[in-house]
Amino acid sequence: GIMELQFKPVTEKNRKEILSLELREDQKKFIESIENCLSEADSHSCWHAVGIYDGNVLIGFAMYGLFWEYLPFGRLWLNRFLIDRRYQSMGYGKAALMDLLKRLWKKYHRKHIYLSVTDDNQTASALYHHFGFAYTGERDMRNERVMVLKIA
């Protein structure tokens, strides 16, 4: 069927459900737990944490924000993006990422969107490459490889 993707902020109401999202066992080492993400979002107002829904069904999670410590203009980071293991390989990753990038573009009007990926997370790197992200040669604080999407 047609996907009706929506991004809803994490609130007290949906927080528990969002915390129940799961990755496959072999993917867990690639990213921080959602719990860590949410506690980061609670303490840093620049982070926006959202549930990704298809209609009313929660299928994933994303977190993004604009960081001013990167001088001179700040950097827009897509810090987390995941699809629950029960909904993987159904086309949600591509569809949700496309919608999310449009949303970030509209909200922040930034020419660059940054993210980082672990060396061995080929699935994620392949998805990001597909959308035009490229390695910058930098590594972030967790030694992940930084990628950037340059919007013409």
XYZ file of N, CA and C in Angstrom:
456
model
N 0.829 -1.209 0.000
C 0.000 0.000 0.000
C 0.854 1.246 0.000
N 0.193 2.368 -0.078
C 0.880 3.657 -0.076
C 1.333 3.963 1.347
N 2.573 4.380 1.467
C 3.038 4.743 2.802
C 2.559 6.147 3.124
N 2.111 6.320 4.355
C 1.770 7.667 4.812
C 2.707 8.000 5.946
N 3.924 8.384 5.589
C 4.924 8.596 6.621
C 4.721 9.906 7.345
N 4.846 9.850 8.656
C 4.748 11.053 9.476
C 5.870 11.022 10.503
N 6.304 12.200 10.907
C 7.322 12.319 11.951
C 6.667 13.012 13.131
N 6.594 12.314 14.259
C 5.958 12.911 15.433
C 6.990 13.051 16.545
N 7.006 14.219 17.209
C 7.959 14.430 18.293
C 7.795 13.373 19.380
N 8.897 13.034 20.029
C 8.836 12.107 21.149
C 8.254 12.878 22.343
N 7.185 12.326 22.924
C 6.545 12.961 24.079
C 6.389 11.903 25.170
N 5.867 12.307 26.314
C 5.614 11.325 27.375
C 4.683 10.226 26.858
N 3.781 10.616 25.937
C 2.775 9.665 25.457
C 3.358 8.527 24.621
N 4.312 8.856 23.748
C 4.815 7.797 22.856
C 6.220 7.329 23.216
N 6.798 7.898 24.271
C 8.187 7.604 24.625
C 8.426 6.114 24.863
N 7.502 5.493 25.609
C 7.674 4.086 25.951
C 7.681 3.216 24.694
N 6.756 3.520 23.786
C 6.679 2.761 22.542
C 7.943 2.964 21.715
N 8.423 4.201 21.700
C 9.642 4.491 20.938
C 10.834 3.735 21.523
N 10.879 3.645 22.843
C 11.971 2.891 23.478
C 11.905 1.403 23.153
N 10.738 0.927 22.711
C 10.604 -0.503 22.415
C 11.020 -0.853 20.983
N 11.376 0.143 20.172
C 11.864 -0.141 18.822
C 13.130 -0.983 18.922
N 13.297 -1.905 17.983
C 14.464 -2.789 18.060
C 15.197 -2.879 16.738
N 16.500 -3.041 16.856
C 17.320 -3.347 15.695
C 17.574 -4.847 15.677
N 18.071 -5.356 14.548
C 18.532 -6.743 14.534
C 19.760 -6.839 15.424
N 19.992 -8.022 15.999
C 21.147 -8.223 16.893
C 22.435 -7.710 16.256
N 22.639 -8.044 14.974
C 23.910 -7.687 14.326
C 24.022 -6.193 14.045
N 22.949 -5.444 14.263
C 23.005 -3.998 14.011
C 23.226 -3.192 15.283
N 23.025 -3.849 16.430
C 23.017 -3.090 17.685
C 24.338 -2.407 17.969
N 25.429 -2.996 17.517
C 26.731 -2.408 17.810
C 26.964 -1.123 17.014
N 26.139 -0.893 15.983
C 26.410 0.239 15.106
C 25.973 1.574 15.677
N 24.950 1.578 16.515
C 24.484 2.873 17.002
C 24.139 2.851 18.481
N 24.112 4.030 19.054
C 23.732 4.188 20.447
C 22.292 3.747 20.647
N 21.983 3.339 21.854
C 20.601 2.958 22.150
C 19.696 4.183 22.073
N 18.428 3.929 21.817
C 17.451 5.018 21.763
C 17.389 5.710 23.120
N 17.528 4.913 24.174
C 17.502 5.488 25.515
C 18.567 6.571 25.673
N 19.793 6.256 25.215
C 20.869 7.264 25.258
C 20.505 8.493 24.451
N 19.947 8.256 23.265
C 19.570 9.379 22.408
C 18.573 10.278 23.109
N 17.555 9.663 23.715
C 16.504 10.464 24.348
C 17.039 11.228 25.542
N 17.957 10.621 26.288
C 18.463 11.373 27.443
C 19.337 12.528 26.957
N 20.024 12.318 25.824
C 20.782 13.421 25.220
C 19.830 14.529 24.781
N 18.722 14.123 24.159
C 17.748 15.100 23.657
C 17.116 15.860 24.823
N 16.906 15.154 25.944
C 16.326 15.819 27.116
C 17.258 16.903 27.640
N 18.563 16.663 27.535
C 19.480 17.621 28.131
C 20.016 18.656 27.138
N 19.823 18.439 25.825
C 20.269 19.424 24.839
C 19.101 19.826 23.961
N 18.659 21.060 24.103
C 17.447 21.466 23.406
C 17.624 21.521 21.887
N 18.887 21.513 21.413
C 19.045 21.582 19.952
C 18.709 20.258 19.267
N 18.643 19.175 20.044
C 18.262 17.891 19.448
C 16.749 17.783 19.297
N 16.311 17.285 18.164
C 14.890 16.976 17.961
C 14.773 15.478 17.742
N 14.041 14.819 18.622
C 13.852 13.370 18.511
C 12.436 13.113 18.009
N 12.307 12.282 16.980
C 10.987 12.010 16.406
C 10.780 10.517 16.179
N 9.531 10.094 16.327
C 9.140 8.752 15.920
C 8.745 8.820 14.455
N 9.096 7.774 13.702
C 8.696 7.703 12.295
C 7.503 6.754 12.226
N 6.397 7.247 11.698
C 5.160 6.471 11.656
C 4.702 6.258 10.230
N 4.104 5.095 9.980
C 3.375 4.861 8.735
C 1.912 4.842 9.160
N 1.187 5.912 8.878
C -0.144 6.054 9.450
C 0.016 6.166 10.957
N -0.595 5.215 11.698
C -0.438 5.254 13.158
C 0.557 4.237 13.681
N 1.206 3.526 12.758
C 2.131 2.473 13.179
C 3.549 3.025 13.296
N 4.127 2.869 14.486
C 5.495 3.333 14.703
C 6.463 2.374 14.020
N 7.286 2.888 13.112
C 8.221 2.009 12.387
C 9.687 2.385 12.598
N 9.947 3.570 13.184
C 11.349 3.939 13.323
C 11.539 5.177 14.181
N 12.773 5.651 14.196
C 13.173 6.747 15.069
C 14.243 7.575 14.365
N 14.214 8.877 14.599
C 15.282 9.729 14.067
C 15.543 10.873 15.039
N 16.743 11.398 14.973
C 17.095 12.529 15.810
C 18.004 13.441 14.989
N 17.730 14.747 15.065
C 18.521 15.683 14.273
C 18.632 17.000 15.024
N 19.562 17.829 14.581
C 19.717 19.116 15.250
C 20.790 19.967 14.600
N 20.728 21.246 14.934
C 21.693 22.202 14.404
C 22.677 22.544 15.513
N 23.963 22.359 15.222
C 24.986 22.585 16.234
C 25.841 23.781 15.915
N 25.773 24.770 16.813
C 26.489 26.019 16.564
C 27.958 25.932 16.922
N 28.356 24.860 17.654
C 29.780 24.872 18.011
C 30.688 24.699 16.796
N 30.120 24.242 15.691
C 30.930 24.159 14.471
C 30.952 25.542 13.835
N 32.064 26.217 13.977
C 32.150 27.592 13.478
C 32.445 27.586 11.985
N 32.065 28.629 11.256
C 31.338 29.798 11.752
C 29.816 29.666 11.667
N 29.305 28.691 10.929
C 27.866 28.725 10.652
C 27.059 27.600 11.304
N 27.728 26.784 12.107
C 26.994 25.657 12.677
C 26.883 24.524 11.667
N 26.515 23.345 12.165
C 26.337 22.191 11.293
C 25.027 21.498 11.615
N 24.315 21.121 10.571
C 23.075 20.380 10.730
C 23.406 18.886 10.712
N 23.094 18.202 11.817
C 23.407 16.775 11.941
C 22.141 15.930 11.940
N 22.149 14.891 11.137
C 21.155 13.829 11.260
C 21.860 12.798 12.126
N 21.528 12.811 13.417
C 22.338 12.082 14.370
C 21.908 10.626 14.474
N 20.618 10.368 14.337
C 20.115 9.003 14.433
C 19.061 8.778 13.389
N 19.104 7.581 12.806
C 18.059 7.223 11.857
C 17.959 5.708 11.895
N 16.827 5.197 12.328
C 16.707 3.734 12.342
C 15.284 3.301 12.036
N 15.194 2.143 11.418
C 13.909 1.495 11.144
C 13.878 0.228 11.989
N 12.770 0.017 12.694
C 12.621 -1.167 13.540
C 12.831 -2.439 12.713
N 13.431 -3.454 13.343
C 13.790 -4.663 12.583
C 12.573 -5.335 11.934
N 11.389 -5.179 12.553
C 10.191 -5.793 11.968
C 9.763 -5.107 10.682
N 10.276 -3.905 10.438
C 9.863 -3.154 9.247
C 11.012 -2.904 8.281
N 12.133 -3.612 8.502
C 13.266 -3.439 7.601
C 13.037 -4.208 6.302
N 13.765 -3.806 5.251
C 13.693 -4.448 3.933
C 12.306 -4.338 3.314
N 11.583 -3.278 3.649
C 10.258 -3.069 3.066
C 10.213 -1.741 2.322
N 11.376 -1.092 2.175
C 11.407 0.178 1.473
C 11.251 1.389 2.386
N 11.074 1.127 3.690
C 10.879 2.249 4.614
C 12.121 3.103 4.768
N 13.292 2.484 4.765
C 14.530 3.237 4.969
C 14.654 4.349 3.949
N 14.527 3.979 2.665
C 14.660 4.971 1.594
C 13.563 6.012 1.663
N 12.329 5.562 1.840
C 11.194 6.494 1.846
C 11.302 7.464 3.018
N 11.632 6.935 4.196
C 11.688 7.781 5.389
C 12.869 8.741 5.307
N 14.000 8.263 4.783
C 15.166 9.134 4.686
C 14.885 10.269 3.709
N 14.236 9.945 2.597
C 13.904 10.983 1.627
C 13.005 12.044 2.268
N 11.972 11.624 2.983
C 11.067 12.555 3.641
C 11.793 13.377 4.702
N 12.667 12.699 5.430
C 13.390 13.364 6.509
C 14.325 14.439 5.952
N 15.033 14.118 4.874
C 15.948 15.090 4.280
C 15.182 16.313 3.788
N 14.008 16.073 3.173
C 13.167 17.196 2.724
C 12.747 18.049 3.917
N 12.383 17.370 4.992
C 11.941 18.065 6.194
C 13.071 18.931 6.771
N 14.278 18.363 6.809
C 15.428 19.105 7.339
C 15.743 20.315 6.460
N 15.645 20.101 5.153
C 15.909 21.167 4.196
C 14.924 22.325 4.413
N 13.634 21.968 4.536
C 12.584 22.974 4.757
C 12.759 23.715 6.083
N 13.090 22.959 7.115
C 13.150 23.531 8.457
C 14.394 24.410 8.644
N 15.523 23.971 8.091
C 16.786 24.658 8.390
C 17.400 25.414 7.210
N 16.951 25.114 5.996
C 17.512 25.757 4.790
C 19.028 25.674 4.754
N 19.563 24.527 5.062
C 21.014 24.364 5.058
C 21.469 23.671 3.782
N 22.625 24.089 3.281
C 23.159 23.473 2.063
C 23.875 22.145 2.343
N 24.178 21.906 3.617
C 24.885 20.673 3.966
C 24.179 19.961 5.106
N 24.076 18.643 4.986
C 23.547 17.840 6.086
C 24.617 16.795 6.417
N 24.980 16.726 7.707
C 26.039 15.814 8.146
C 25.462 14.626 8.900
N 26.171 13.510 8.840
C 25.859 12.360 9.677
C 27.138 11.573 9.837
N 27.111 10.567 10.709
C 28.311 9.739 10.844
C 27.895 8.282 10.882
N 28.815 7.428 10.465
C 28.509 6.011 10.321
C 29.742 5.199 10.722
N 29.522 4.040 11.351
C 30.664 3.217 11.748
C 31.281 2.567 10.512
N 32.542 2.229 10.604
C 33.268 1.667 9.469
C 32.585 0.435 8.889
N 32.015 -0.396 9.769
C 31.520 -1.685 9.276
C 30.010 -1.720 9.027
N 29.351 -0.572 9.104
C 27.910 -0.563 8.861
C 27.625 -0.317 7.381
N 27.821 -1.384 6.571
C 27.718 -1.236 5.120
C 26.308 -0.889 4.651
N 25.311 -1.447 5.321
C 23.928 -1.192 4.899
C 23.620 0.298 4.974
N 23.997 0.901 6.103
C 23.732 2.323 6.281
C 24.540 3.158 5.292
N 25.839 2.853 5.154
C 26.659 3.659 4.230
C 26.095 3.568 2.819
N 25.644 2.375 2.427
C 25.101 2.199 1.076
C 23.846 3.057 0.895
N 22.988 3.064 1.913
C 21.766 3.879 1.848
C 22.127 5.363 1.714
N 23.076 5.821 2.541
C 23.442 7.233 2.505
C 24.123 7.614 1.185
N 24.975 6.719 0.675
C 25.608 6.963 -0.630
C 24.550 7.121 -1.714
N 23.538 6.262 -1.653
C 22.444 6.286 -2.619
C 21.795 7.678 -2.668
N 21.760 8.353 -1.530
C 21.152 9.680 -1.459
C 22.150 10.801 -1.738
N 23.393 10.427 -2.012
C 24.365 11.450 -2.370
C 25.290 11.887 -1.250
N 25.206 11.220 -0.088
C 26.157 11.530 0.984
C 27.539 11.014 0.589
N 28.581 11.741 0.970
C 29.953 11.321 0.685
C 30.813 11.521 1.926
N 31.839 10.691 2.066
C 32.738 10.826 3.214
C 33.509 12.134 3.138
N 33.665 12.781 4.294
C 34.415 14.048 4.334
C 35.883 13.806 4.657
N 36.213 12.609 5.136
C 37.578 12.351 5.593
C 37.726 12.610 7.090
N 36.691 13.179 7.713
C 36.743 13.444 9.163
C 36.207 12.249 9.932
N 36.546 12.211 11.211
C 35.911 11.262 12.127
C 35.316 12.055 13.285
N 34.219 11.544 13.842
C 33.588 12.281 14.939
C 34.148 11.811 16.276
N 33.546 12.277 17.358
C 34.046 11.966 18.694
C 34.049 10.468 18.986
N 33.142 9.737 18.350
C 33.098 8.281 18.576
C 33.910 7.527 17.535
N 34.736 8.283 16.791
C 35.572 7.707 15.742
C 34.758 7.126 14.585
N 33.531 7.621 14.406
C 32.750 7.206 13.245
C 33.119 8.104 12.079
N 32.915 7.594 10.869
C 33.254 8.368 9.674
C 32.139 9.364 9.373
N 32.535 10.605 9.191
C 31.552 11.664 8.914
C 31.225 11.686 7.421
N 29.927 11.828 7.112
C 29.483 11.955 5.720
C 28.715 13.264 5.602
N 28.723 13.827 4.405
C 27.967 15.062 4.185
C 27.177 14.953 2.886
N 25.993 15.532 2.904
C 25.180 15.667 1.710
C 25.215 17.141 1.343
N 25.671 17.437 0.141
C 25.714 18.837 -0.292
C 24.524 19.056 -1.205
N 23.652 19.979 -0.805
C 22.467 20.248 -1.586
C 22.750 21.432 -2.487
N 22.637 21.193 -3.786
C 23.009 22.238 -4.755
C 22.040 23.409 -4.667
